[in-house]
Short mmCIF file of N, CA and C and ligand atoms in Angstrom, two decimals:
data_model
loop_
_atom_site.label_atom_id
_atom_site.label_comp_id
_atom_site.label_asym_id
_atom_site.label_seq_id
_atom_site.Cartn_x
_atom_site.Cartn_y
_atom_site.Cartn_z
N UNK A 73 35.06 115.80 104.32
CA UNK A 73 34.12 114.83 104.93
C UNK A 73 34.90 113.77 105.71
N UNK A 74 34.91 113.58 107.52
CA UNK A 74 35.28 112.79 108.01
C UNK A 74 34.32 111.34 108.64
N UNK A 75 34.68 110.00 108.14
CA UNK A 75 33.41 109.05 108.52
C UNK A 75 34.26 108.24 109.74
N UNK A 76 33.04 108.00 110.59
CA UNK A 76 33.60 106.64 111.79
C UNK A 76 32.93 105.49 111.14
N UNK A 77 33.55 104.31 111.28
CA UNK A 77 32.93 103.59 111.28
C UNK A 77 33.13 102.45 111.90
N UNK A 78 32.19 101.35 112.14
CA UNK A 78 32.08 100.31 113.15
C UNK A 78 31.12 99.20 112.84
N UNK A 79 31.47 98.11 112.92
CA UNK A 79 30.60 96.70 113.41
C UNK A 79 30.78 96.21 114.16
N UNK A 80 30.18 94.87 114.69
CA UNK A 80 30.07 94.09 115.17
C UNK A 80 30.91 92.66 114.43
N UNK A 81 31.23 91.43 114.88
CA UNK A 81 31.20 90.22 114.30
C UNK A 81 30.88 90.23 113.00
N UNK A 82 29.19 90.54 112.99
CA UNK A 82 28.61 89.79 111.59
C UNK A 82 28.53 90.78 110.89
N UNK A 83 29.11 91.83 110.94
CA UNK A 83 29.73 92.80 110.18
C UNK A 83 30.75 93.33 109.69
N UNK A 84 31.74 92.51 110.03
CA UNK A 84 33.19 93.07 109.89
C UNK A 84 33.57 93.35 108.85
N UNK A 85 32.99 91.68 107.85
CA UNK A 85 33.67 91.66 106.74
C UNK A 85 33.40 92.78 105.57
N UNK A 86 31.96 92.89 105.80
CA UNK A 86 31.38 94.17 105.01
C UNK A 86 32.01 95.52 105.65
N UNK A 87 32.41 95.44 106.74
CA UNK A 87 32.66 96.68 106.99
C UNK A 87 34.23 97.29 106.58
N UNK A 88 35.00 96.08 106.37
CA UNK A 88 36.36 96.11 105.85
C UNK A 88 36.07 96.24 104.71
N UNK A 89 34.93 95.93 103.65
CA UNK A 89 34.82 96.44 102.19
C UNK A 89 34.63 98.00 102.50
N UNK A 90 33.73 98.08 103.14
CA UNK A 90 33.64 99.30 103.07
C UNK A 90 34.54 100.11 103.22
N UNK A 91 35.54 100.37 104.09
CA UNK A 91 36.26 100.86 104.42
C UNK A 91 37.73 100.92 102.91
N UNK A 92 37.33 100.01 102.44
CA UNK A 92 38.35 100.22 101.22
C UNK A 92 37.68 100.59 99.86
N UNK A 93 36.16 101.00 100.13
CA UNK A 93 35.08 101.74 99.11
C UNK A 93 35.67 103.22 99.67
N UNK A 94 35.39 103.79 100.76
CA UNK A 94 35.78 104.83 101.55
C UNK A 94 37.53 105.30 100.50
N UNK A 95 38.22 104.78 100.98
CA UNK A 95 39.60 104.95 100.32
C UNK A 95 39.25 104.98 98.97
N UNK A 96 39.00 104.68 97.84
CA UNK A 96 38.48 104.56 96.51
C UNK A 96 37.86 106.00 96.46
N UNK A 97 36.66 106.15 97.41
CA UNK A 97 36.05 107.40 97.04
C UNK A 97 36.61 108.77 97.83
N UNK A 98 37.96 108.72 98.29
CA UNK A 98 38.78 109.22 98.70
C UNK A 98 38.16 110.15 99.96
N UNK A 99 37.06 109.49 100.47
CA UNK A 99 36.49 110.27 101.69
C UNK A 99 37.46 109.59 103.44
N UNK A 100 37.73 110.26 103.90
CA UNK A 100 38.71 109.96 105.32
C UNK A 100 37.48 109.11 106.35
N UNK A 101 38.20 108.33 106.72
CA UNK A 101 37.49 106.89 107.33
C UNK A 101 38.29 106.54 108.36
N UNK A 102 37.75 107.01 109.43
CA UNK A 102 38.24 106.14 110.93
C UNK A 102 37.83 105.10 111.40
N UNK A 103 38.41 103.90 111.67
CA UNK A 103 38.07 102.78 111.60
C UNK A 103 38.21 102.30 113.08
N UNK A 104 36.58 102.58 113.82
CA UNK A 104 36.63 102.03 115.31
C UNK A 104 36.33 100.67 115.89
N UNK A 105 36.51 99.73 114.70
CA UNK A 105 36.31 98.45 115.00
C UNK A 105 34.88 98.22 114.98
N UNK A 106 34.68 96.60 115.12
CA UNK A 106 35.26 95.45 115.75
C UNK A 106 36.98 95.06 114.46
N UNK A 107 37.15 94.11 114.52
CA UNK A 107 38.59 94.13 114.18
C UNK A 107 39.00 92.97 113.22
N UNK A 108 38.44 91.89 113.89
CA UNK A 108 38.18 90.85 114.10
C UNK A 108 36.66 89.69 114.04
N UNK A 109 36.76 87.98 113.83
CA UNK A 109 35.54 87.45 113.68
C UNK A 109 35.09 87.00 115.00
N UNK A 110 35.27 87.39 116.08
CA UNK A 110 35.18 87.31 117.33
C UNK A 110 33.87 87.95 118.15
N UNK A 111 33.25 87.00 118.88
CA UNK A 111 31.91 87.84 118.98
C UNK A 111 31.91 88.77 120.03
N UNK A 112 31.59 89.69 119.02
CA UNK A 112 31.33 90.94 120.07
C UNK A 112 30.00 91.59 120.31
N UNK A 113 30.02 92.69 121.48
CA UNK A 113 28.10 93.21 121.28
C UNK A 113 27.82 94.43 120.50
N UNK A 114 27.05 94.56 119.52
CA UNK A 114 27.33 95.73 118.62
C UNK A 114 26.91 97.09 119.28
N UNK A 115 26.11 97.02 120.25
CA UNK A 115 26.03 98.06 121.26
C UNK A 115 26.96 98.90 121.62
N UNK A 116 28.47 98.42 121.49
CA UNK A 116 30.07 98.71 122.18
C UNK A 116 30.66 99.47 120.99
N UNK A 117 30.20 99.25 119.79
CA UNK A 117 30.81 99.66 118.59
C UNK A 117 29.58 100.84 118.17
N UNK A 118 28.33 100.82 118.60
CA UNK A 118 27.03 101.29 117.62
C UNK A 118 27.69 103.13 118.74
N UNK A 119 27.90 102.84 120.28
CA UNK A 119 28.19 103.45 120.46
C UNK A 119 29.26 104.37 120.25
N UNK A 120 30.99 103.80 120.39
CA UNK A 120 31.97 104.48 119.77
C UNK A 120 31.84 105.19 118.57
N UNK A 121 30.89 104.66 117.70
CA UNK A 121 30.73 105.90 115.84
C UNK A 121 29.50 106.75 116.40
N UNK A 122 28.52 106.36 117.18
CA UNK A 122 27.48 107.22 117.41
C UNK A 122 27.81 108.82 118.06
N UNK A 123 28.75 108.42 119.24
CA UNK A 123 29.44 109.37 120.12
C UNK A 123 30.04 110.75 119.16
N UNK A 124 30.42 109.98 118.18
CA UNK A 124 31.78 110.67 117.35
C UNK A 124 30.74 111.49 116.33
N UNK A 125 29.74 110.77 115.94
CA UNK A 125 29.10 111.87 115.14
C UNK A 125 28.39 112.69 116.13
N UNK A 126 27.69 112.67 117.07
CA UNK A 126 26.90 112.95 117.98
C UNK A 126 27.18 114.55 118.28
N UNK A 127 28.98 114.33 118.65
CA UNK A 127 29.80 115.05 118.98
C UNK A 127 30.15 116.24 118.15
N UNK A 128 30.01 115.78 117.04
CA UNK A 128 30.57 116.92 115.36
C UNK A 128 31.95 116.22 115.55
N UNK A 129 33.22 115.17 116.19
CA UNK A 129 34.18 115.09 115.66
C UNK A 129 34.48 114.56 114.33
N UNK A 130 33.26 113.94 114.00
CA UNK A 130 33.54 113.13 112.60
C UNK A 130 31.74 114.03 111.76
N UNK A 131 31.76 114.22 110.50
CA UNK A 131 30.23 114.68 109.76
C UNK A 131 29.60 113.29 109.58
N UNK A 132 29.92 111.96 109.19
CA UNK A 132 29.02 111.05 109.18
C UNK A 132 29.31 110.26 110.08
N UNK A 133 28.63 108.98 109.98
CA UNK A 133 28.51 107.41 110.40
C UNK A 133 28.46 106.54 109.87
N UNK A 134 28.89 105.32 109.96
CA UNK A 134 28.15 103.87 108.90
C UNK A 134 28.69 102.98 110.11
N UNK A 135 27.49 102.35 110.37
CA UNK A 135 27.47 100.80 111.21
C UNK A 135 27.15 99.78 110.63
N UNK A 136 27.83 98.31 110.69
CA UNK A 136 27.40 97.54 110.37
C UNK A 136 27.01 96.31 110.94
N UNK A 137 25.90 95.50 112.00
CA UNK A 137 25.65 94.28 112.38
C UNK A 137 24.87 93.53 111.31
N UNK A 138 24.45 92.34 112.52
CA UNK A 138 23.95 91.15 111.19
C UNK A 138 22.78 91.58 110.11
N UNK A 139 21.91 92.61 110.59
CA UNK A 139 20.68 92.82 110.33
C UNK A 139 20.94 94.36 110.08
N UNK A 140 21.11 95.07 110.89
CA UNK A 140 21.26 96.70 111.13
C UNK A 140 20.71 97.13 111.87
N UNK A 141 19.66 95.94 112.68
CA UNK A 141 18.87 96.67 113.24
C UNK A 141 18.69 97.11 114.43
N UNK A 142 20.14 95.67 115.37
CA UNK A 142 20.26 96.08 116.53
C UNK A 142 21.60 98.03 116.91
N UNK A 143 22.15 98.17 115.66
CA UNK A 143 23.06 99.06 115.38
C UNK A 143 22.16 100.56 115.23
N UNK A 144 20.96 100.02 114.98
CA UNK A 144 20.02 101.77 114.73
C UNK A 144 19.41 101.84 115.66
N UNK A 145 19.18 100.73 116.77
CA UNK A 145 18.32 101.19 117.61
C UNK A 145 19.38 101.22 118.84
N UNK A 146 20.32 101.60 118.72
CA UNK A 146 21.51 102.10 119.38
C UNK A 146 21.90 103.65 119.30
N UNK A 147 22.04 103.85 117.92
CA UNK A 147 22.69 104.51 117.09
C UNK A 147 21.58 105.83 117.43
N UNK A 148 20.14 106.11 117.33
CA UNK A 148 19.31 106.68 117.25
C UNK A 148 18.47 106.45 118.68
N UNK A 149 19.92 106.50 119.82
CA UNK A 149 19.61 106.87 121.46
C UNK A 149 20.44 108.28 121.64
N UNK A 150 20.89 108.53 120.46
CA UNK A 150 22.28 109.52 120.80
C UNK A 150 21.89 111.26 120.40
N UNK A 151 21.88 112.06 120.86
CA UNK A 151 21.45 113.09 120.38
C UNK A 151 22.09 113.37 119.03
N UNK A 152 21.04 114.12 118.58
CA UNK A 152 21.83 115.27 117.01
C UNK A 152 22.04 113.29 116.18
N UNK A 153 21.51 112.28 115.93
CA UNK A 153 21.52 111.10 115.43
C UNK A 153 20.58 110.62 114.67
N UNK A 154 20.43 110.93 113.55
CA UNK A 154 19.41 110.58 112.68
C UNK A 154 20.21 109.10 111.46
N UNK A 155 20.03 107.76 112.23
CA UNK A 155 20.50 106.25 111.80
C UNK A 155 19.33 106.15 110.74
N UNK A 156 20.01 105.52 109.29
CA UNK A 156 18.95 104.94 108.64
C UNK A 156 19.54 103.60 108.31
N UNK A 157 18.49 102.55 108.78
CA UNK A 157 18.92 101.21 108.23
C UNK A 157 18.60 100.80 106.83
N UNK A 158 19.74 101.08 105.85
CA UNK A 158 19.50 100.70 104.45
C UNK A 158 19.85 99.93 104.06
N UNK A 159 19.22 98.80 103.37
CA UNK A 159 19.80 97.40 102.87
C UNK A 159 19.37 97.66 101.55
N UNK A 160 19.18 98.86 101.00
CA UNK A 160 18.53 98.90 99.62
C UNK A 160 19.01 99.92 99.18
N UNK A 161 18.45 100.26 98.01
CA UNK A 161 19.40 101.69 97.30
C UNK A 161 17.96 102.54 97.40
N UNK A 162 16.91 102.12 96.97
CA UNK A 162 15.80 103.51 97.40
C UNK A 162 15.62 104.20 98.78
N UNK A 163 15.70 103.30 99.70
CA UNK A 163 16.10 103.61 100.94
C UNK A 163 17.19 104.23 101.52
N UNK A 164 18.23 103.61 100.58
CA UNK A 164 19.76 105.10 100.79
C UNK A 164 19.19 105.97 100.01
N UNK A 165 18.97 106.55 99.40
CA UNK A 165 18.60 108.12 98.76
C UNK A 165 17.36 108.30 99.47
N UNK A 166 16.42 108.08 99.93
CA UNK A 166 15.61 108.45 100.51
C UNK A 166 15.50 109.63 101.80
N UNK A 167 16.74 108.31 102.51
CA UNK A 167 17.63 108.57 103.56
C UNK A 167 17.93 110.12 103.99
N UNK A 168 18.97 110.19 102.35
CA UNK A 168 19.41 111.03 102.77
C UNK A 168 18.61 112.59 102.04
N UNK A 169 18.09 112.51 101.22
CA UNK A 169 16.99 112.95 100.47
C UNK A 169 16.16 113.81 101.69
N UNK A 170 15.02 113.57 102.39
CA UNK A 170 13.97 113.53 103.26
C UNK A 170 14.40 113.40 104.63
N UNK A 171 15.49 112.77 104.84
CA UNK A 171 15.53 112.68 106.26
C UNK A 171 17.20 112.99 107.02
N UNK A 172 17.96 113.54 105.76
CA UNK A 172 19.34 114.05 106.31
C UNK A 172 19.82 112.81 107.51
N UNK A 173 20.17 111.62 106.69
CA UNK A 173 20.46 110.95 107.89
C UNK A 173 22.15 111.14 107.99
N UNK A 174 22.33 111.25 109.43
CA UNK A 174 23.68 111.09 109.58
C UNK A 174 24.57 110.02 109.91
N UNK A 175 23.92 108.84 109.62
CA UNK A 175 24.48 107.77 110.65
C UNK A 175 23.82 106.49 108.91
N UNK A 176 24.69 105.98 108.33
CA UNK A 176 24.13 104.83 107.45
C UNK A 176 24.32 103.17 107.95
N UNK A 177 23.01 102.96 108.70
CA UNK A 177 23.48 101.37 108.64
C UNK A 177 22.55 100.42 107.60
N UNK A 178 23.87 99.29 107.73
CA UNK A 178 23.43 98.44 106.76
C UNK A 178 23.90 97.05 107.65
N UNK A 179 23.20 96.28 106.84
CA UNK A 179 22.94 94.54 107.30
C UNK A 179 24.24 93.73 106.40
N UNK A 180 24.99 93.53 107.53
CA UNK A 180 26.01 92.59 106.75
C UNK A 180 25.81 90.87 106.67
N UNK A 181 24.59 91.00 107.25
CA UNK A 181 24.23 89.27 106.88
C UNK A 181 23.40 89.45 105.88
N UNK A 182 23.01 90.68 105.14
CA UNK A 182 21.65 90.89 104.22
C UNK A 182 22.44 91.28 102.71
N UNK A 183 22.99 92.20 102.79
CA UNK A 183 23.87 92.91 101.99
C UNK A 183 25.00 92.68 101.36
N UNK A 184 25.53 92.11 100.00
CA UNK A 184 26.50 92.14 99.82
C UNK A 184 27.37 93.11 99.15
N UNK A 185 28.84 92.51 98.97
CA UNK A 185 29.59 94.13 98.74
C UNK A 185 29.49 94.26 97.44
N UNK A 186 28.94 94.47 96.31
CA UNK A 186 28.31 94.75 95.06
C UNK A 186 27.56 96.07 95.72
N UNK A 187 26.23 95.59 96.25
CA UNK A 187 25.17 96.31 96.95
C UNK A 187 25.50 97.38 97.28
N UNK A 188 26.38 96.85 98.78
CA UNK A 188 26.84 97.80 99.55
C UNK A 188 27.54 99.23 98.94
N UNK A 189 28.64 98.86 97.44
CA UNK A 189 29.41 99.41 97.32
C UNK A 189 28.07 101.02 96.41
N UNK A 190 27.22 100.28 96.27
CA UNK A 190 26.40 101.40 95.00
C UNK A 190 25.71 102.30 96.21
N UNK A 191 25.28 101.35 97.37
CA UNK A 191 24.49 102.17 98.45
C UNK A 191 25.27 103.44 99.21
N UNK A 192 26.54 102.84 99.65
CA UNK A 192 27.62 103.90 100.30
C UNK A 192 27.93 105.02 98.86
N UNK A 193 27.57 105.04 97.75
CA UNK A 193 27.64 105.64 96.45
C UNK A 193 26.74 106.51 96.78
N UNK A 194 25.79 105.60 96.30
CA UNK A 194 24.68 106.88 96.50
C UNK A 194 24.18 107.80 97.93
N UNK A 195 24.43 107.38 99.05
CA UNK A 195 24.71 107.81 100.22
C UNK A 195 25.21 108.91 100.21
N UNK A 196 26.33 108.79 100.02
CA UNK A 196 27.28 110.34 100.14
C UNK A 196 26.90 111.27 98.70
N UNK A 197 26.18 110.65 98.11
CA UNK A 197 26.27 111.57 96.96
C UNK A 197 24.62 111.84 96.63
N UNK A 198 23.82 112.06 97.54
CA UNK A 198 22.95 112.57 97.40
C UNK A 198 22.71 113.38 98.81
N UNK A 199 22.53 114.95 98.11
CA UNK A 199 22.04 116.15 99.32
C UNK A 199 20.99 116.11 100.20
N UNK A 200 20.53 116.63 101.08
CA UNK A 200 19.44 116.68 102.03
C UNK A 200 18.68 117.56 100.53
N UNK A 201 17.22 117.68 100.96
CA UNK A 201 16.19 118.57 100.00
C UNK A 201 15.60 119.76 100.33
N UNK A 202 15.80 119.34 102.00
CA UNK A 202 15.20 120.97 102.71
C UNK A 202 14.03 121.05 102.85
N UNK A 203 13.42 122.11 103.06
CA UNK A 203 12.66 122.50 102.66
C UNK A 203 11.50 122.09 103.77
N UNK A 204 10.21 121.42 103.57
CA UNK A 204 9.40 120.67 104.45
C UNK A 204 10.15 119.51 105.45
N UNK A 205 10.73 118.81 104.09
CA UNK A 205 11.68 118.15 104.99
C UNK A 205 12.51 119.09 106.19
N UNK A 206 12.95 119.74 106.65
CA UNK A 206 13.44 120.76 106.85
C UNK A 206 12.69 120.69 108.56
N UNK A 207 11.80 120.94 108.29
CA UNK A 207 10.51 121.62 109.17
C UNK A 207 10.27 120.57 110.05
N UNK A 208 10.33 118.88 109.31
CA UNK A 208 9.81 117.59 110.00
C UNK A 208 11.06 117.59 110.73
N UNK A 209 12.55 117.93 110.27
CA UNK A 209 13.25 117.67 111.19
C UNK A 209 13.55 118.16 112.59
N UNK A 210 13.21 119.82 112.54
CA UNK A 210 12.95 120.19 113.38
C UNK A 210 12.04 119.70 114.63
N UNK A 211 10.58 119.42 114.08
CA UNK A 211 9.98 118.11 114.97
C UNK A 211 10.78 117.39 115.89
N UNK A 212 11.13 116.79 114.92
CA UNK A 212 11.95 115.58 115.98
C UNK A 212 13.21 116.26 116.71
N UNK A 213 13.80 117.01 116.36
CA UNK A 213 14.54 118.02 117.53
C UNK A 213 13.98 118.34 118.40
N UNK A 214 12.62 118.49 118.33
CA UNK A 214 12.10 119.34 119.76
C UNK A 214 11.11 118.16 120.58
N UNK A 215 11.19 116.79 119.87
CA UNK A 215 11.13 115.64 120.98
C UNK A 215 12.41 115.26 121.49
N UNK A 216 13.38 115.23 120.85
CA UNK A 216 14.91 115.12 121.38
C UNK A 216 15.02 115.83 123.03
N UNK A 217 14.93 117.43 122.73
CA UNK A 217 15.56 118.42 123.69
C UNK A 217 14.26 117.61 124.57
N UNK A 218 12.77 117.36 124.66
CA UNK A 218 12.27 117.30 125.45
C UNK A 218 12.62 116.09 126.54
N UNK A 219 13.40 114.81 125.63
CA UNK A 219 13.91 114.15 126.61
C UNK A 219 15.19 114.81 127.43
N UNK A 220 16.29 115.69 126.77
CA UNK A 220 17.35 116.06 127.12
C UNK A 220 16.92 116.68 128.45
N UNK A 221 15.91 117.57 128.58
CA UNK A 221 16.05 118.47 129.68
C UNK A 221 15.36 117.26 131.04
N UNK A 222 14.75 116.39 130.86
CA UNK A 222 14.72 115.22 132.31
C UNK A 222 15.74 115.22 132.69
C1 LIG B 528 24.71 89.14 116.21
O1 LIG B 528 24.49 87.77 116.17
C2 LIG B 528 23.45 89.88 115.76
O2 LIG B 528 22.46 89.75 116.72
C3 LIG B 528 23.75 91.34 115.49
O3 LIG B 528 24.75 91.44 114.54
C4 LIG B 528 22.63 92.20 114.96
O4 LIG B 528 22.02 91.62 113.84
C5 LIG B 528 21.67 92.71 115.95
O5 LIG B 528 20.71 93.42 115.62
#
């Protein structure tokens, strides 16, 4: 399992926990910035991890801005990108449960690293279910391709 990951400013600091949750749970973590407490636009970062999963070079994602929310509605412009903004733990298993998300964001002005650390837990460690779920995803693949081919 290879992860990108990225914030903004008001994410860094969570995102540097994370990134040393990542090492702990011995999953490989590329770290595309921001770097620094310097303001940046999370658009610049939502893109660089979006690309990378988008692509298949990396199997997941995790973004982090102030909220999550400007990072998913980035994140989920990108083909083959299914972003879930989780600031909660029913919502990470849900996530990934029902909706195979590939992309986990979370709110680093909402979230702290206690939280964070059980959510990125349960994240990776709960399977897709298949099945119907399965079928809905397909759905939304075939609104995807319908924008792709404009
Ligand atoms: C930055 O101030 C903030 O707008 C950003 O981190 C994010 O919350 C946007 O959705």
């Amino acid at each position: 399992m290879r992860v990108a990951i990225g914030s903004d400013h008001a994410g860094v600091e969570l995102k540097n926990e994370i990134v040393s949750i990542l090492n702990e749970m011995k999953i490989e973590c590329i770290d595309l910035g921001t770097n620094g407490p310097q303001s940046v636009d999370y658009p610049d970062f939502g893109d660089k991890v979006s690309r990378e999963v988008s692509s298949g070079k990396v199997d997941r994602g995790i973004l982090i801005c102030g909220t999550g929310i400007g990072m998913s509605i980035v994140a989920n412009k990108f083909p083959k990108i299914r972003a879930s903004l989780c600031n909660d733990l029913f919502t990470a298993k849900m996530s990934r449960l029902h909706n195979d998300a590939n992309i986990l964001v979370i709110g680093g002005r909402i979230v702290g690293k206690d939280l964070a650390k059980e959510i990125v837990t349960v994240w990776f460690g709960t399977e897709f279910e298949g099945g119907r779920h399965a079928n809905r995803l397909g759905k939304i693949k075939l609104i995807e391709e319908r924008f792709l081919k404009k």
